[in-house]
Amino acid sequence: MKSALITGITGQDGSYLTRLLLGKGYVVHGIIRRSSSFNTGRLDDVYQDPHESSVRLKLHYGDMADGASLRKILREAQPDEIYNLAAQSHVMVSFQQPEYTADITSTGVLRLLEAVRDYAESTGKKPRMYQAGSSEMFGATPPMQHEGSMFRPQSPYAVSKVAAHWHCVNYRDAHGLFVSNGILFNHESPARGETFVTRKITRSLTRIKAGIQDKLYMGNLDALRDWGYAGDYVEAMWLMLQQDEPGDFVVATGRQYSVEDFLGIAGEYLGLDWKKVVEIDPRYLRPNEVVSLCGDPSLAKKTLGWEPKVDLPGLVRMMCDHDLRLAEEEARAVASRIRTGVQRV
Ligand code: NDP
Ligand code: GDR
């Protein structure tokens, strides 16, 4: 039975990758952060009672800021594959917390690589590692972006991902570690964090349709992105670690849409005129914007045999259907509070 360790298991991609690996028979170890409230909501339906002897999902407290915890977890988990998904992953937040972003998204990767190197040397194992790189690394380089395109990062987040990418290449070359860098373009799902633009749109438009929200405040509607489905993209991560040799791969759909296009497709599906409810709020405009991203996934197609299955309209429908159910539940709860006279304090 193969064993995998996932950092960032509580995030969108972590939750999809966990399902994929459990489905393939892996024992899955995940690193979670201590927080004052539960942060494992995305894993609820795959959570297993740790008291059961057959448990295949095991969670460990740790942090990318804490190298000692990473070493201890590697010793305990003894993974064959390591998926580094943990990051301060919000581009706009990285302008507000640049030092923290660099510490977790860049130096955290270095801490993990050092821990993996020690683990490999002390056990004689040959673990394989995946690093979650990003299309944001291309930044100002125009499309089509591919593995040979220049990195011109435009935010503290993107700079941190570029540094992490080169740390991984360096550990591969200098120490012979099997490390593959995915360069993934935006990917979304019903489990997407609610402050990323796609989920913000589907959450807000469905709440507006359900009568519990009036307006949707947005930033730059002209930004162009290549959006895919997270469920498809975690398969590419797994495939990268099944190859004979490590490598770096762009994972994208090769199709580009604007934020305004996304609003239009979601609005049409929900039967809402988005222009009547959307207002531009300068607080969502970034100090530096990445204008246009569209990836060329030819190498991933050729080498990994990977292809995206869900297109953007399909993704929008999936997210709207999910969020409409949430909004209707919320509307029923509000109506029942009003009926029973219970007020929020
Ligand atoms: P999320 O923001 O949904 O998840 C990030 C994960 O990292 C969460 O589990 C979070 O934990 C964890 N994390 C954050 N800080 C720390 C820390 N200090 N120590 C340990 N864990 C931490 O991101 P996604 O799932 O969308 O993305 C996964 C990875 O892929 C990220 O590295 C992201 O930068 C990268 N990426 C994502 C793309 C996308 O479109 N989704 C595209 C390209 C790259 P908690 O739940 O406690 O906050
Ligand atoms: P991005 O995703 O920055 O591409 O990073 P995000 O969804 O945050 O923004 C996409 C584009 O939409 C514009 N935009 C807004 N964005 C947000 N969040 N909120 C708004 O109200 C809004 N209005 C317009 C943005 O300016 C931007 O151009 C994501 C993250 O998952 C990264 O971790 C990952 O590396 C990249 O995708 C690939």
Tab-separated table of C-alpha atoms and ligand atoms in Angstrom:
chain	number	residue	atom	x	y	z
A	1	MET	CA	0.000	0.000	0.000
A	2	LYS	CA	1.527	3.374	-1.014
A	3	SER	CA	1.646	6.230	1.465
A	4	ALA	CA	1.347	9.953	0.674
A	5	LEU	CA	1.808	13.101	2.735
A	6	ILE	CA	-0.201	16.187	1.750
A	7	THR	CA	0.607	19.629	3.122
A	8	GLY	CA	-2.358	21.988	2.681
A	9	ILE	CA	-4.769	19.047	2.931
A	10	THR	CA	-7.548	21.288	4.296
A	11	GLY	CA	-7.543	23.523	1.180
A	12	GLN	CA	-9.459	23.130	-2.079
A	13	ASP	CA	-6.811	21.018	-3.860
A	14	GLY	CA	-5.949	19.058	-0.721
A	15	SER	CA	-9.536	17.891	-0.396
A	16	TYR	CA	-9.714	16.733	-4.050
A	17	LEU	CA	-6.292	15.073	-3.941
A	18	THR	CA	-7.198	13.227	-0.718
A	19	ARG	CA	-10.263	11.699	-2.407
A	20	LEU	CA	-8.219	10.746	-5.470
A	21	LEU	CA	-5.471	9.035	-3.434
A	22	LEU	CA	-7.861	7.265	-1.036
A	23	GLY	CA	-9.694	5.992	-4.139
A	24	LYS	CA	-6.381	4.571	-5.416
A	25	GLY	CA	-5.801	2.707	-2.139
A	26	TYR	CA	-3.166	5.028	-0.607
A	27	VAL	CA	-2.691	5.703	3.083
A	28	VAL	CA	-2.990	9.508	3.194
A	29	HIS	CA	-1.283	11.639	5.828
A	30	GLY	CA	-2.188	15.318	5.989
A	31	ILE	CA	-0.743	18.308	7.806
A	32	ILE	CA	-3.260	20.574	9.501
A	33	ARG	CA	-2.693	23.821	11.376
A	34	ARG	CA	-3.916	24.396	14.867
A	35	SER	CA	-6.758	26.923	14.787
A	36	SER	CA	-9.357	28.038	17.319
A	37	SER	CA	-12.190	26.695	15.170
A	38	PHE	CA	-12.433	23.590	12.985
A	39	ASN	CA	-10.630	23.981	9.641
A	40	THR	CA	-11.265	20.463	8.301
A	41	GLY	CA	-14.739	21.161	6.830
A	42	ARG	CA	-13.657	20.218	3.281
A	43	LEU	CA	-12.606	16.764	4.561
A	44	ASP	CA	-15.753	16.019	6.579
A	45	ASP	CA	-17.112	13.354	4.231
A	46	VAL	CA	-13.808	11.436	4.036
A	47	TYR	CA	-12.806	11.864	7.686
A	48	GLN	CA	-12.064	8.546	9.400
A	49	ASP	CA	-12.139	7.785	13.122
A	50	PRO	CA	-8.460	7.539	14.170
A	51	HIS	CA	-9.423	4.805	16.658
A	52	GLU	CA	-10.328	2.409	13.828
A	53	SER	CA	-7.458	0.044	12.960
A	54	SER	CA	-8.191	0.244	9.213
A	55	VAL	CA	-7.936	4.057	9.090
A	56	ARG	CA	-6.246	5.329	5.885
A	57	LEU	CA	-6.545	9.109	6.448
A	58	LYS	CA	-4.292	10.396	9.217
A	59	LEU	CA	-4.013	14.064	10.215
A	60	HIS	CA	-0.977	15.582	11.953
A	61	TYR	CA	-0.554	19.057	13.447
A	62	GLY	CA	2.238	21.001	11.770
A	63	ASP	CA	3.072	24.245	10.005
A	64	MET	CA	5.245	25.307	7.075
A	65	ALA	CA	6.798	27.846	9.470
A	66	ASP	CA	7.963	25.036	11.762
A	67	GLY	CA	10.680	22.824	10.274
A	68	ALA	CA	10.830	20.582	13.368
A	69	SER	CA	7.184	19.622	12.910
A	70	LEU	CA	7.791	18.790	9.238
A	71	ARG	CA	10.712	16.474	10.129
A	72	LYS	CA	8.720	14.734	12.859
A	73	ILE	CA	5.734	14.161	10.562
A	74	LEU	CA	7.960	12.740	7.807
A	75	ARG	CA	9.471	10.284	10.333
A	76	GLU	CA	6.009	9.226	11.491
A	77	ALA	CA	4.298	9.059	8.095
A	78	GLN	CA	7.167	7.496	6.062
A	79	PRO	CA	5.576	8.679	2.797
A	80	ASP	CA	6.446	7.455	-0.700
A	81	GLU	CA	4.982	10.639	-2.196
A	82	ILE	CA	4.820	14.175	-0.792
A	83	TYR	CA	2.452	16.775	-2.224
A	84	ASN	CA	3.311	20.313	-1.099
A	85	LEU	CA	0.079	22.263	-1.495
A	86	ALA	CA	0.385	24.477	1.602
A	87	ALA	CA	0.718	28.183	0.906
A	88	GLN	CA	-0.580	31.632	1.705
A	89	SER	CA	-2.296	31.350	-1.651
A	90	HIS	CA	-4.182	34.651	-2.041
A	91	VAL	CA	-2.484	37.108	-4.426
A	92	MET	CA	-4.189	40.243	-3.027
A	93	VAL	CA	-3.459	39.221	0.586
A	94	SER	CA	0.219	38.805	-0.364
A	95	PHE	CA	0.423	42.577	-0.935
A	96	GLN	CA	-0.869	43.077	2.616
A	97	GLN	CA	1.265	40.320	4.222
A	98	PRO	CA	4.370	40.054	2.023
A	99	GLU	CA	6.777	38.799	4.714
A	100	TYR	CA	4.400	36.111	5.937
A	101	THR	CA	3.688	35.056	2.351
A	102	ALA	CA	7.414	34.701	1.614
A	103	ASP	CA	7.970	32.761	4.848
A	104	ILE	CA	5.258	30.178	4.128
A	105	THR	CA	5.058	30.065	0.328
A	106	SER	CA	8.806	30.234	-0.348
A	107	THR	CA	10.952	29.552	2.746
A	108	GLY	CA	8.426	26.946	3.893
A	109	VAL	CA	9.218	24.963	0.741
A	110	LEU	CA	12.937	25.158	1.560
A	111	ARG	CA	12.203	23.847	5.074
A	112	LEU	CA	10.254	20.971	3.574
A	113	LEU	CA	12.970	20.181	1.003
A	114	GLU	CA	15.630	20.050	3.742
A	115	ALA	CA	13.406	17.797	5.841
A	116	VAL	CA	12.762	15.526	2.825
A	117	ARG	CA	16.498	15.365	2.056
A	118	ASP	CA	17.279	14.300	5.644
A	119	TYR	CA	14.402	11.802	5.590
A	120	ALA	CA	15.688	10.289	2.310
A	121	GLU	CA	19.287	10.119	3.543
A	122	SER	CA	18.477	8.682	6.965
A	123	THR	CA	16.026	6.027	5.761
A	124	GLY	CA	17.483	5.172	2.333
A	125	LYS	CA	14.021	5.790	0.855
A	126	LYS	CA	13.496	7.662	-2.410
A	127	PRO	CA	10.404	9.780	-1.769
A	128	ARG	CA	8.913	11.748	-4.651
A	129	MET	CA	7.751	15.332	-4.130
A	130	TYR	CA	5.262	17.541	-5.976
A	131	GLN	CA	5.501	21.333	-5.648
A	132	ALA	CA	2.391	23.428	-6.315
A	133	GLY	CA	3.694	26.101	-8.682
A	134	SER	CA	1.472	28.686	-10.303
A	135	SER	CA	0.736	30.486	-13.573
A	136	GLU	CA	1.174	33.678	-11.501
A	137	MET	CA	4.922	33.021	-11.873
A	138	PHE	CA	4.614	34.051	-15.555
A	139	GLY	CA	2.982	37.330	-14.471
A	140	ALA	CA	3.704	39.938	-17.147
A	141	THR	CA	4.810	37.458	-19.841
A	142	PRO	CA	2.049	37.356	-22.458
A	143	PRO	CA	0.223	34.125	-23.532
A	144	MET	CA	0.520	31.430	-24.584
A	145	GLN	CA	2.606	30.604	-21.510
A	146	HIS	CA	4.511	27.303	-21.525
A	147	GLU	CA	7.350	25.622	-19.586
A	148	GLY	CA	9.977	27.719	-21.421
A	149	SER	CA	8.245	31.113	-20.900
A	150	MET	CA	9.976	33.702	-18.761
A	151	PHE	CA	8.903	34.144	-15.139
A	152	ARG	CA	7.981	37.820	-14.577
A	153	PRO	CA	6.157	37.704	-11.217
A	154	GLN	CA	3.934	40.655	-10.275
A	155	SER	CA	3.162	40.101	-6.569
A	156	PRO	CA	4.851	38.911	-3.359
A	157	TYR	CA	2.907	35.661	-3.805
A	158	ALA	CA	4.219	35.140	-7.327
A	159	VAL	CA	7.805	36.024	-6.345
A	160	SER	CA	7.561	33.473	-3.519
A	161	LYS	CA	6.302	30.781	-5.908
A	162	VAL	CA	9.172	31.527	-8.329
A	163	ALA	CA	11.697	31.158	-5.484
A	164	ALA	CA	10.021	27.905	-4.401
A	165	HIS	CA	10.162	26.630	-7.990
A	166	TRP	CA	13.911	27.254	-8.211
A	167	HIS	CA	14.534	25.736	-4.759
A	168	CYS	CA	12.896	22.561	-6.082
A	169	VAL	CA	14.931	22.568	-9.309
A	170	ASN	CA	18.068	23.102	-7.222
A	171	TYR	CA	17.342	20.182	-4.852
A	172	ARG	CA	16.678	18.003	-7.886
A	173	ASP	CA	20.008	18.953	-9.517
A	174	ALA	CA	22.188	19.215	-6.424
A	175	HIS	CA	20.861	16.373	-4.282
A	176	GLY	CA	19.164	14.086	-6.810
A	177	LEU	CA	15.742	14.392	-5.155
A	178	PHE	CA	12.727	13.410	-7.278
A	179	VAL	CA	10.878	16.752	-7.253
A	180	SER	CA	8.361	17.805	-9.922
A	181	ASN	CA	7.006	21.320	-10.278
A	182	GLY	CA	3.435	21.691	-11.468
A	183	ILE	CA	2.773	25.092	-13.039
A	184	LEU	CA	-0.972	25.114	-12.604
A	185	PHE	CA	-3.280	27.732	-14.050
A	186	ASN	CA	-6.363	28.809	-12.063
A	187	HIS	CA	-8.573	25.898	-11.084
A	188	GLU	CA	-11.852	26.124	-9.286
A	189	SER	CA	-14.653	24.009	-7.824
A	190	PRO	CA	-17.507	24.203	-5.336
A	191	ALA	CA	-14.775	23.851	-2.660
A	192	ARG	CA	-12.919	26.977	-3.859
A	193	GLY	CA	-12.179	29.551	-1.139
A	194	GLU	CA	-14.934	32.178	-1.077
A	195	THR	CA	-12.629	35.171	-1.606
A	196	PHE	CA	-11.289	33.965	-4.977
A	197	VAL	CA	-13.127	35.602	-7.842
A	198	THR	CA	-15.052	32.632	-9.294
A	199	ARG	CA	-16.478	31.445	-5.979
A	200	LYS	CA	-17.140	35.023	-4.878
A	201	ILE	CA	-19.241	35.413	-8.028
A	202	THR	CA	-21.165	32.122	-7.708
A	203	ARG	CA	-21.732	32.592	-3.942
A	204	SER	CA	-22.914	36.176	-4.373
A	205	LEU	CA	-25.112	35.747	-7.466
A	206	THR	CA	-26.864	32.726	-5.933
A	207	ARG	CA	-27.413	34.620	-2.652
A	208	ILE	CA	-28.804	37.550	-4.644
A	209	LYS	CA	-31.122	35.153	-6.481
A	210	ALA	CA	-32.256	33.708	-3.129
A	211	GLY	CA	-33.021	37.240	-1.885
A	212	ILE	CA	-30.432	37.392	0.912
A	213	GLN	CA	-27.877	39.738	-0.688
A	214	ASP	CA	-28.296	42.922	-2.776
A	215	LYS	CA	-24.961	43.775	-4.358
A	216	LEU	CA	-21.735	42.186	-5.518
A	217	TYR	CA	-18.651	44.411	-5.138
A	218	MET	CA	-15.851	43.534	-7.560
A	219	GLY	CA	-12.413	44.673	-8.758
A	220	ASN	CA	-10.956	44.415	-12.277
A	221	LEU	CA	-13.447	42.739	-14.623
A	222	ASP	CA	-11.056	42.823	-17.603
A	223	ALA	CA	-8.519	40.342	-16.194
A	224	LEU	CA	-8.128	37.308	-18.469
A	225	ARG	CA	-7.631	33.848	-16.988
A	226	ASP	CA	-7.479	30.195	-18.045
A	227	TRP	CA	-9.857	28.486	-15.594
A	228	GLY	CA	-10.073	24.706	-15.154
A	229	TYR	CA	-11.645	22.270	-12.694
A	230	ALA	CA	-9.699	21.299	-9.540
A	231	GLY	CA	-10.830	17.653	-9.841
A	232	ASP	CA	-9.042	17.401	-13.207
A	233	TYR	CA	-5.920	19.213	-11.999
A	234	VAL	CA	-5.160	16.967	-8.998
A	235	GLU	CA	-4.967	14.034	-11.434
A	236	ALA	CA	-2.116	15.842	-13.204
A	237	MET	CA	-0.311	16.231	-9.849
A	238	TRP	CA	-0.547	12.486	-9.229
A	239	LEU	CA	0.545	11.639	-12.792
A	240	MET	CA	3.683	13.794	-12.395
A	241	LEU	CA	4.850	11.564	-9.529
A	242	GLN	CA	4.198	8.339	-11.485
A	243	GLN	CA	6.759	9.167	-14.230
A	244	ASP	CA	10.221	7.612	-14.469
A	245	GLU	CA	11.834	11.068	-14.271
A	246	PRO	CA	10.851	14.275	-12.466
A	247	GLY	CA	9.995	17.361	-14.539
A	248	ASP	CA	8.126	20.654	-14.725
A	249	PHE	CA	4.686	20.779	-16.354
A	250	VAL	CA	2.154	23.453	-17.280
A	251	VAL	CA	-1.393	22.331	-16.441
A	252	ALA	CA	-4.058	24.439	-18.154
A	253	THR	CA	-7.048	24.218	-20.500
A	254	GLY	CA	-5.620	26.490	-23.237
A	255	ARG	CA	-8.877	28.536	-23.226
A	256	GLN	CA	-9.127	32.081	-21.926
A	257	TYR	CA	-12.061	34.072	-20.523
A	258	SER	CA	-12.367	37.432	-18.741
A	259	VAL	CA	-13.832	37.949	-15.266
A	260	GLU	CA	-16.686	39.721	-17.071
A	261	ASP	CA	-17.223	36.594	-19.241
A	262	PHE	CA	-17.456	34.516	-16.055
A	263	LEU	CA	-20.072	36.922	-14.656
A	264	GLY	CA	-21.998	36.736	-17.930
A	265	ILE	CA	-22.047	32.911	-18.061
A	266	ALA	CA	-23.051	32.608	-14.388
A	267	GLY	CA	-25.671	35.386	-14.707
A	268	GLU	CA	-27.223	33.768	-17.755
A	269	TYR	CA	-27.335	30.328	-16.094
A	270	LEU	CA	-29.037	31.797	-13.010
A	271	GLY	CA	-31.367	34.055	-15.004
A	272	LEU	CA	-29.934	37.237	-13.440
A	273	ASP	CA	-28.819	40.481	-15.089
A	274	TRP	CA	-25.401	40.783	-13.360
A	275	LYS	CA	-24.961	44.383	-14.609
A	276	LYS	CA	-27.789	45.465	-12.271
A	277	VAL	CA	-26.120	44.046	-9.143
A	278	VAL	CA	-22.365	44.406	-9.690
A	279	GLU	CA	-20.521	47.519	-8.485
A	280	ILE	CA	-16.802	48.218	-8.813
A	281	ASP	CA	-15.094	48.791	-5.473
A	282	PRO	CA	-11.493	50.084	-5.733
A	283	ARG	CA	-10.529	48.095	-2.626
A	284	TYR	CA	-10.504	44.960	-4.828
A	285	LEU	CA	-8.123	46.482	-7.399
A	286	ARG	CA	-4.568	45.178	-6.995
A	287	PRO	CA	-1.440	47.365	-6.757
A	288	ASN	CA	-0.094	45.314	-9.666
A	289	GLU	CA	-2.353	43.213	-11.904
A	290	VAL	CA	-1.632	40.125	-13.988
A	291	VAL	CA	-3.541	41.005	-17.129
A	292	SER	CA	-3.606	37.898	-19.289
A	293	LEU	CA	-2.902	34.228	-18.589
A	294	CYS	CA	-3.518	31.287	-20.913
A	295	GLY	CA	-1.491	28.093	-20.706
A	296	ASP	CA	-0.228	25.664	-23.317
A	297	PRO	CA	-0.653	22.178	-21.800
A	298	SER	CA	0.953	20.293	-24.733
A	299	LEU	CA	3.796	18.807	-22.670
A	300	ALA	CA	1.427	17.499	-19.967
A	301	LYS	CA	-0.783	16.010	-22.696
A	302	LYS	CA	2.151	14.339	-24.439
A	303	THR	CA	4.143	13.145	-21.419
A	304	LEU	CA	1.483	12.539	-18.776
A	305	GLY	CA	-1.421	11.704	-21.081
A	306	TRP	CA	-3.405	14.345	-19.161
A	307	GLU	CA	-6.405	16.239	-20.574
A	308	PRO	CA	-8.920	18.502	-18.838
A	309	LYS	CA	-12.474	17.084	-18.848
A	310	VAL	CA	-14.562	20.014	-17.572
A	311	ASP	CA	-14.857	23.239	-19.621
A	312	LEU	CA	-15.674	26.669	-18.218
A	313	PRO	CA	-19.458	26.619	-18.809
A	314	GLY	CA	-19.565	23.159	-17.146
A	315	LEU	CA	-17.544	24.468	-14.216
A	316	VAL	CA	-19.821	27.496	-13.809
A	317	ARG	CA	-22.911	25.254	-13.775
A	318	MET	CA	-21.330	22.937	-11.188
A	319	MET	CA	-20.434	25.853	-8.894
A	320	CYS	CA	-23.785	27.641	-9.346
A	321	ASP	CA	-25.801	24.462	-8.636
A	322	HIS	CA	-23.827	23.860	-5.448
A	323	ASP	CA	-24.026	27.462	-4.248
A	324	LEU	CA	-27.714	27.753	-5.102
A	325	ARG	CA	-28.411	24.876	-2.702
A	326	LEU	CA	-26.371	26.657	0.001
A	327	ALA	CA	-28.161	29.972	-0.622
A	328	GLU	CA	-31.598	28.347	-0.475
A	329	GLU	CA	-30.721	26.661	2.843
A	330	GLU	CA	-29.525	30.030	4.152
A	331	ALA	CA	-32.743	31.719	2.959
A	332	ARG	CA	-34.844	29.084	4.741
A	333	ALA	CA	-32.848	29.594	7.961
A	334	VAL	CA	-33.339	33.387	7.748
A	335	ALA	CA	-37.096	32.937	7.137
A	336	SER	CA	-37.410	30.594	10.099
A	337	ARG	CA	-35.514	33.028	12.380
A	338	ILE	CA	-37.911	35.803	11.356
A	339	ARG	CA	-40.962	33.520	11.912
A	340	THR	CA	-39.807	32.476	15.381
A	341	GLY	CA	-38.721	36.016	16.293
A	342	VAL	CA	-35.101	34.987	16.968
A	343	GLN	CA	-32.816	37.939	16.249
A	344	ARG	CA	-29.096	38.018	15.720
A	345	VAL	CA	-27.497	39.838	18.695
B	1	NDP	P1	-6.090	26.971	-0.540
B	1	NDP	O1	-5.834	28.378	-0.143
B	1	NDP	O2	-7.490	26.484	-0.687
B	1	NDP	O3	-5.357	25.988	0.517
B	1	NDP	C1	-4.110	26.315	1.066
B	1	NDP	C2	-3.756	25.270	2.093
B	1	NDP	O4	-2.508	25.623	2.707
B	1	NDP	C3	-4.773	25.151	3.242
B	1	NDP	O5	-4.870	23.805	3.632
B	1	NDP	C4	-4.113	25.964	4.344
B	1	NDP	O6	-4.512	25.606	5.648
B	1	NDP	C5	-2.657	25.568	4.112
B	1	NDP	N1	-1.725	26.478	4.758
B	1	NDP	C6	-1.687	27.834	4.683
B	1	NDP	N2	-0.692	28.310	5.451
B	1	NDP	C7	-0.086	27.236	6.022
B	1	NDP	C8	0.986	27.080	6.940
B	1	NDP	N3	1.627	28.136	7.447
B	1	NDP	N4	1.343	25.819	7.315
B	1	NDP	C9	0.657	24.743	6.844
B	1	NDP	N5	-0.388	24.829	5.996
B	1	NDP	C10	-0.745	26.064	5.596
B	1	NDP	O7	-5.273	26.721	-1.879
B	1	NDP	P2	-5.599	25.730	-3.115
B	1	NDP	O8	-6.021	24.435	-2.580
B	1	NDP	O9	-6.435	26.455	-4.109
B	1	NDP	O10	-4.159	25.609	-3.780
B	1	NDP	C11	-3.226	24.606	-3.361
B	1	NDP	C12	-1.816	25.049	-3.724
B	1	NDP	O11	-1.741	25.244	-5.144
B	1	NDP	C13	-1.366	26.370	-3.105
B	1	NDP	O12	0.023	26.263	-2.874
B	1	NDP	C14	-1.632	27.395	-4.203
B	1	NDP	O13	-0.772	28.500	-4.054
B	1	NDP	C15	-1.304	26.569	-5.430
B	1	NDP	N6	-1.990	26.947	-6.654
B	1	NDP	C16	-3.370	27.020	-6.678
B	1	NDP	C17	-4.028	27.292	-7.853
B	1	NDP	C18	-5.517	27.389	-7.911
B	1	NDP	O14	-6.032	27.921	-8.907
B	1	NDP	N7	-6.254	26.869	-6.931
B	1	NDP	C19	-3.275	27.500	-9.119
B	1	NDP	C20	-1.839	27.379	-8.976
B	1	NDP	C21	-1.241	27.103	-7.787
B	1	NDP	P3	-5.836	26.278	6.340
B	1	NDP	O15	-7.017	25.517	5.775
B	1	NDP	O16	-5.589	26.028	7.788
B	1	NDP	O17	-5.844	27.720	5.954
B	2	GDR	P1	-5.680	34.788	-8.884
B	2	GDR	O1	-7.191	34.454	-8.480
B	2	GDR	O2	-5.215	36.075	-8.347
B	2	GDR	O3	-5.585	34.578	-10.372
B	2	GDR	O4	-4.896	33.651	-8.081
B	2	GDR	P2	-8.397	35.380	-8.019
B	2	GDR	O5	-9.610	34.549	-8.213
B	2	GDR	O6	-8.156	35.965	-6.672
B	2	GDR	O7	-8.362	36.580	-9.077
B	2	GDR	C1	-8.528	36.365	-10.473
B	2	GDR	C2	-8.687	37.699	-11.181
B	2	GDR	O8	-9.935	38.264	-10.813
B	2	GDR	C3	-9.757	39.655	-10.563
B	2	GDR	N1	-10.818	40.140	-9.682
B	2	GDR	C4	-11.014	39.757	-8.405
B	2	GDR	N2	-10.375	38.866	-7.637
B	2	GDR	C5	-10.830	38.656	-6.377
B	2	GDR	N3	-10.242	37.734	-5.588
B	2	GDR	N4	-11.907	39.365	-5.866
B	2	GDR	C6	-12.573	40.291	-6.608
B	2	GDR	O9	-13.525	40.910	-6.146
B	2	GDR	C7	-12.121	40.498	-7.949
B	2	GDR	N5	-12.550	41.291	-8.954
B	2	GDR	C8	-11.755	41.062	-9.998
B	2	GDR	C9	-8.367	39.730	-9.943
B	2	GDR	O10	-7.857	41.062	-9.997
B	2	GDR	C10	-7.613	38.732	-10.807
B	2	GDR	O11	-7.150	39.357	-11.964
B	2	GDR	C11	-5.395	32.314	-8.007
B	2	GDR	C12	-4.937	31.712	-6.669
B	2	GDR	O12	-5.555	30.454	-6.511
B	2	GDR	C13	-3.430	31.527	-6.654
B	2	GDR	O13	-3.062	30.789	-5.492
B	2	GDR	C14	-3.020	30.733	-7.907
B	2	GDR	O14	-1.625	30.578	-7.925
B	2	GDR	C15	-3.500	31.453	-9.173
B	2	GDR	O15	-4.923	31.557	-9.099
B	2	GDR	C16	-3.145	30.682	-10.424
